[in-house]
Coordinates of C-alpha atoms in Angstrom, one line a residue:
M1 CA -160.1 156.2 204.3
S2 CA -160.0 153.0 202.2
Y3 CA -157.2 150.5 201.9
L4 CA -156.4 151.9 198.5
E5 CA -156.1 155.5 199.9
W6 CA -153.9 154.2 202.7
A7 CA -151.7 152.4 200.2
E8 CA -151.5 155.6 198.0
S9 CA -150.3 157.6 201.0
Q10 CA -147.7 154.9 201.8
L11 CA -146.3 154.8 198.3
A12 CA -146.2 158.6 198.1
E13 CA -144.2 158.8 201.3
I14 CA -141.7 156.1 200.2
E15 CA -141.1 157.9 197.0
L16 CA -140.5 161.1 198.9
L17 CA -138.1 159.4 201.3
T18 CA -136.3 157.9 198.4
S19 CA -135.8 161.3 196.9
M20 CA -134.6 162.8 200.2
F21 CA -132.3 159.8 201.1
P22 CA -131.1 158.7 197.7
T23 CA -128.2 156.3 198.8
R24 CA -128.4 152.9 200.4
E25 CA -126.3 154.3 203.3
E26 CA -129.2 156.6 204.1
L27 CA -132.3 154.6 203.2
E28 CA -132.4 150.8 202.8
I29 CA -135.7 149.1 201.7
T30 CA -135.3 145.6 202.8
D31 CA -138.1 144.0 200.8
Q32 CA -138.3 145.2 197.3
L33 CA -141.0 142.6 196.5
A34 CA -143.3 144.2 199.2
L35 CA -142.7 147.6 197.6
A36 CA -143.5 146.2 194.1
E37 CA -146.7 144.6 195.4
L38 CA -147.7 147.9 197.0
R39 CA -147.1 149.8 193.7
D40 CA -149.1 147.2 191.7
Y41 CA -152.0 147.5 194.1
V42 CA -152.0 151.3 193.9
E43 CA -151.7 151.3 190.1
G44 CA -154.5 148.8 189.7
S45 CA -152.5 146.0 188.2
A46 CA -152.8 143.7 191.2
S47 CA -155.1 140.7 190.8
T48 CA -156.9 141.3 194.0
D49 CA -158.8 144.2 195.7
C50 CA -157.3 143.3 199.0
P51 CA -154.1 145.1 200.1
P52 CA -150.9 143.0 199.7
P53 CA -150.1 140.8 202.7
S54 CA -146.4 141.7 202.7
R55 CA -145.7 145.1 204.3
P56 CA -143.0 147.6 203.2
H57 CA -140.1 147.7 205.7
F58 CA -137.1 150.0 205.5
F59 CA -134.2 151.5 207.6
I60 CA -133.4 155.2 207.7
K61 CA -129.7 155.6 208.8
Q62 CA -128.6 159.0 210.2
K63 CA -125.4 160.4 211.5
L64 CA -126.3 163.0 214.0
D65 CA -124.1 165.7 215.5
T66 CA -124.3 165.8 219.3
A67 CA -122.6 168.1 221.8
S68 CA -121.4 165.2 224.0
M69 CA -119.5 163.1 221.5
E70 CA -118.6 162.4 217.8
R71 CA -121.3 162.0 215.1
T72 CA -123.7 159.4 216.4
D73 CA -125.2 156.6 214.2
V74 CA -129.0 156.3 214.6
I75 CA -131.1 153.7 212.8
L76 CA -134.8 154.0 212.5
S77 CA -136.5 150.7 211.5
C78 CA -140.0 151.3 210.0
T79 CA -142.8 149.0 208.9
Y80 CA -146.1 150.1 207.5
P81 CA -149.3 148.5 208.8
S82 CA -152.0 148.1 206.2
E83 CA -154.0 150.9 207.8
Y84 CA -151.2 153.5 208.0
P85 CA -151.4 156.5 208.2
S86 CA -154.7 156.0 210.1
V87 CA -152.6 154.1 212.6
L88 CA -148.9 154.8 213.5
P89 CA -146.1 153.0 211.7
E90 CA -144.1 150.4 213.6
I91 CA -140.9 152.3 214.3
T92 CA -137.9 151.1 216.4
L93 CA -134.7 153.0 217.1
R94 CA -131.1 151.9 217.5
C95 CA -128.4 154.1 219.0
A96 CA -125.2 152.6 220.4
Y97 CA -124.8 155.3 223.0
L98 CA -128.1 154.6 224.7
S99 CA -129.0 151.6 226.9
R100 CA -131.9 149.4 225.9
A101 CA -134.1 151.0 228.6
Q102 CA -133.2 154.5 227.3
Q103 CA -134.0 153.4 223.7
T104 CA -137.3 152.0 224.9
Q105 CA -138.1 155.4 226.6
L106 CA -137.0 157.3 223.5
H107 CA -139.3 155.1 221.4
T108 CA -142.2 155.6 223.9
D109 CA -141.8 159.4 223.8
L110 CA -141.6 159.4 220.0
N111 CA -144.8 157.4 219.7
A112 CA -146.6 159.7 222.1
Y113 CA -145.5 162.7 220.0
L114 CA -146.6 161.1 216.8
M115 CA -149.9 160.0 218.3
E116 CA -150.7 163.5 219.4
H117 CA -149.4 165.5 216.4
C118 CA -149.3 163.2 213.4
L119 CA -152.0 160.5 213.6
G120 CA -153.9 160.4 210.3
E121 CA -151.0 161.8 208.3
V122 CA -147.7 160.3 207.0
C123 CA -145.2 160.9 209.7
V124 CA -141.9 159.1 209.1
L125 CA -140.1 162.4 208.3
S126 CA -141.6 163.9 211.4
A127 CA -140.2 161.0 213.4
V128 CA -136.7 161.6 211.9
E129 CA -136.9 165.3 212.8
W130 CA -138.2 164.5 216.3
V131 CA -135.2 162.2 216.9
K132 CA -132.8 164.8 215.7
D133 CA -134.3 167.3 218.1
N134 CA -134.5 165.1 221.1
L135 CA -131.6 162.6 220.9
Q136 CA -129.2 165.0 222.7
L137 CA -131.6 165.1 225.7
F138 CA -131.5 161.3 226.1
I139 CA -127.7 161.2 225.6
N140 CA -127.3 163.8 228.4
K141 CA -129.5 161.6 230.6
S142 CA -127.4 158.6 229.8
L143 CA -124.2 160.5 230.7
S144 CA -125.6 162.0 233.9
A145 CA -126.8 158.5 235.0
A146 CA -123.4 157.0 234.5
P147 CA -120.8 157.0 237.4
T148 CA -118.6 160.1 237.3
P149 CA -115.2 159.0 235.9
K150 CA -112.0 160.1 237.6
K151 CA -110.6 163.3 236.0
E152 CA -108.0 162.6 233.4
S153 CA -106.7 164.5 230.4
S154 CA -109.1 162.4 228.3
S155 CA -111.7 160.0 229.6
P156 CA -111.7 156.7 227.8
R157 CA -115.0 155.3 226.6
P158 CA -116.2 152.0 228.1
Q159 CA -114.4 148.9 226.6
E160 CA -116.5 147.1 224.0
T161 CA -117.1 143.3 224.1
F162 CA -117.3 141.0 221.1
S163 CA -119.9 138.2 221.6
R164 CA -120.8 135.0 219.8
L165 CA -124.1 133.3 220.6
W166 CA -124.8 129.6 219.7
I167 CA -128.6 129.2 219.8
Y168 CA -130.5 125.9 219.7
S169 CA -134.1 125.5 218.7
H170 CA -136.2 122.3 218.6
H171 CA -137.0 123.3 215.1
I172 CA -137.1 126.3 212.7
Y173 CA -139.7 125.9 209.9
N174 CA -141.7 129.1 209.9
K175 CA -140.8 131.3 206.9
T176 CA -141.6 134.5 208.8
K177 CA -139.2 133.5 211.6
R178 CA -136.5 132.7 209.1
K179 CA -137.0 136.0 207.4
N180 CA -136.8 137.8 210.8
I181 CA -133.6 136.1 211.7
L182 CA -132.0 137.2 208.4
E183 CA -133.3 140.8 208.6
W184 CA -132.5 141.3 212.3
S185 CA -128.9 140.0 212.0
K186 CA -128.4 142.4 209.0
E187 CA -130.0 145.3 210.9
L188 CA -127.8 144.8 213.9
G189 CA -124.5 144.3 212.0
L190 CA -124.1 140.6 213.0
S191 CA -122.4 137.8 211.1
G192 CA -123.1 134.1 211.4
F193 CA -125.6 131.6 210.0
S194 CA -128.9 130.0 210.6
M195 CA -129.8 126.4 209.8
P196 CA -133.5 125.8 209.5
G197 CA -135.2 122.4 210.0
K198 CA -135.1 120.1 213.0
P199 CA -133.2 120.9 215.0
G200 CA -132.7 124.6 214.2
I201 CA -129.3 126.3 214.8
V202 CA -128.5 130.0 214.8
C203 CA -125.1 131.5 215.4
V204 CA -124.7 135.3 215.6
E205 CA -121.5 137.3 216.4
G206 CA -120.7 141.0 216.7
L207 CA -120.9 143.7 219.4
H208 CA -122.3 142.5 222.7
F209 CA -125.3 144.8 222.8
A210 CA -126.3 143.8 219.2
C211 CA -126.2 140.1 220.1
E212 CA -128.2 140.7 223.2
E213 CA -130.8 142.7 221.2
F214 CA -131.0 139.9 218.6
W215 CA -131.6 137.3 221.3
S216 CA -134.2 139.4 223.1
R217 CA -136.2 139.7 219.8
V218 CA -135.8 136.0 218.8
K219 CA -136.7 134.5 222.2
A220 CA -139.9 136.7 222.2
L221 CA -141.3 134.7 219.3
T222 CA -143.3 131.6 219.9
W223 CA -141.1 128.5 220.0
K224 CA -141.5 124.9 221.2
K225 CA -138.0 125.2 222.7
I226 CA -135.2 127.7 222.2
M227 CA -132.1 128.4 224.3
I228 CA -128.5 129.7 224.1
R229 CA -126.5 126.5 224.1
H230 CA -123.1 128.3 224.3
R231 CA -121.8 131.9 224.3
E232 CA -118.4 133.4 223.8
D233 CA -117.3 136.9 225.0
F234 CA -114.1 138.7 224.1
P235 CA -112.9 142.2 225.2
L236 CA -112.0 144.3 222.3
D237 CA -108.8 146.4 221.9
G238 CA -109.1 150.1 221.1
Q239 CA -112.0 152.4 222.1
C240 CA -115.5 152.6 220.9
G241 CA -115.7 154.2 217.5
D242 CA -111.9 153.9 217.0
N243 CA -110.6 152.3 213.8
R244 CA -108.8 149.8 215.9
T245 CA -112.1 148.6 217.3
V246 CA -113.4 147.9 213.8
E247 CA -110.3 145.9 213.0
S248 CA -110.5 144.1 216.3
I249 CA -114.2 143.2 215.6
D250 CA -113.3 141.8 212.2
S251 CA -110.4 139.8 213.5
R252 CA -112.7 138.1 215.9
R253 CA -115.3 137.1 213.3
K254 CA -115.6 133.5 212.3
F255 CA -118.1 134.2 209.6
T256 CA -118.4 136.7 206.7
G257 CA -121.9 138.2 206.7
F258 CA -124.9 136.3 207.7
E259 CA -126.5 133.4 205.7
E260 CA -129.1 130.7 205.9
A261 CA -127.2 127.5 205.5
M262 CA -128.8 124.3 204.1
F263 CA -127.0 121.0 204.3
D264 CA -128.6 118.4 201.9
P265 CA -132.2 118.6 203.3
H266 CA -133.9 115.2 203.5
G267 CA -136.7 113.4 205.2
N268 CA -140.4 113.3 204.4
R269 CA -140.8 117.1 204.8
G270 CA -137.2 118.0 203.8
N271 CA -136.7 119.3 207.3
H272 CA -133.6 117.3 208.4
M273 CA -130.1 118.4 207.5
D274 CA -127.0 116.3 206.8
L275 CA -125.1 116.7 210.2
G276 CA -121.9 115.5 208.6
Q277 CA -122.0 118.5 206.2
L278 CA -122.8 120.7 209.2
Y279 CA -119.7 119.4 211.0
Q280 CA -117.5 120.1 207.9
F281 CA -119.0 123.6 207.7
L282 CA -118.2 124.3 211.4
N283 CA -114.7 122.7 211.0
E284 CA -113.9 125.1 208.1
K285 CA -114.9 128.0 210.3
G286 CA -112.8 126.8 213.2
C287 CA -115.8 126.0 215.3
C288 CA -115.8 122.2 215.2
E289 CA -116.0 121.9 219.0
I290 CA -119.5 123.4 218.9
F291 CA -120.8 120.3 217.2
Q292 CA -120.3 118.2 220.3
M293 CA -121.9 120.9 222.5
Y294 CA -125.0 120.7 220.3
F295 CA -125.3 117.0 219.7
G296 CA -123.1 115.3 222.4
I297 CA -121.0 113.4 219.9
E298 CA -117.8 114.2 218.1
G299 CA -118.1 115.0 214.4
R300 CA -116.0 113.4 211.7

């Protein structure tokens, strides 16, 4: 197949997915520009014969019924390589009831199934159906591997933890890294901010497992220097999935949503921020003590 034929298959599948999952709560296309470039390339209105460099990326969000617990939220994150469907799409899975190791195994088994049965054909719907059919097996393994709780009238779920990570990097310039930080924080339901430039600062806050997943992805990228400068952990009231837990999470947040924050960029490359403005920003969020942890001086 040619790049054009691959692109035609990709666009056809996205249009099918859009018709099957019509709401943003079911299907979220994170980069509309990449989709527009793909469509222009297929329709022949692009100015180049090469496939567009930006690749379509989207989330499929499903609430699946399981025998073990309430409806379970599962998120499939999907990116199309240029050669898809001659190669598999890049699919990752998120499910709060599975450990990272179990999610990795689920992802490995899914890829093995797609490689055997779907290579050469569009397969995102097949991936969704496979997850629906097999998620219960992994949840059962998760429950059987956990210590047997004492018998009670109703067994409480493990207590959740709210975390806040303050990440320091020697610098953050690369546009792809900056885009990853924004997309991953949104995917994982984290709030906070990132400050590009030199130095680079990232703060994420949310459920503990989501913060840890964000950090594992970020630190795997290539950096001159990156580290967690400070972390905060708070036990949450209520049980997992309970409305009180949602309220408890929101009450702990210092930030609303996630943003890339710029503070009067200056310098020859525009890569230095006004630290006075950064201090005022942190002070407004009730986090002024963090400034001294980063820079060793008190802000004013």
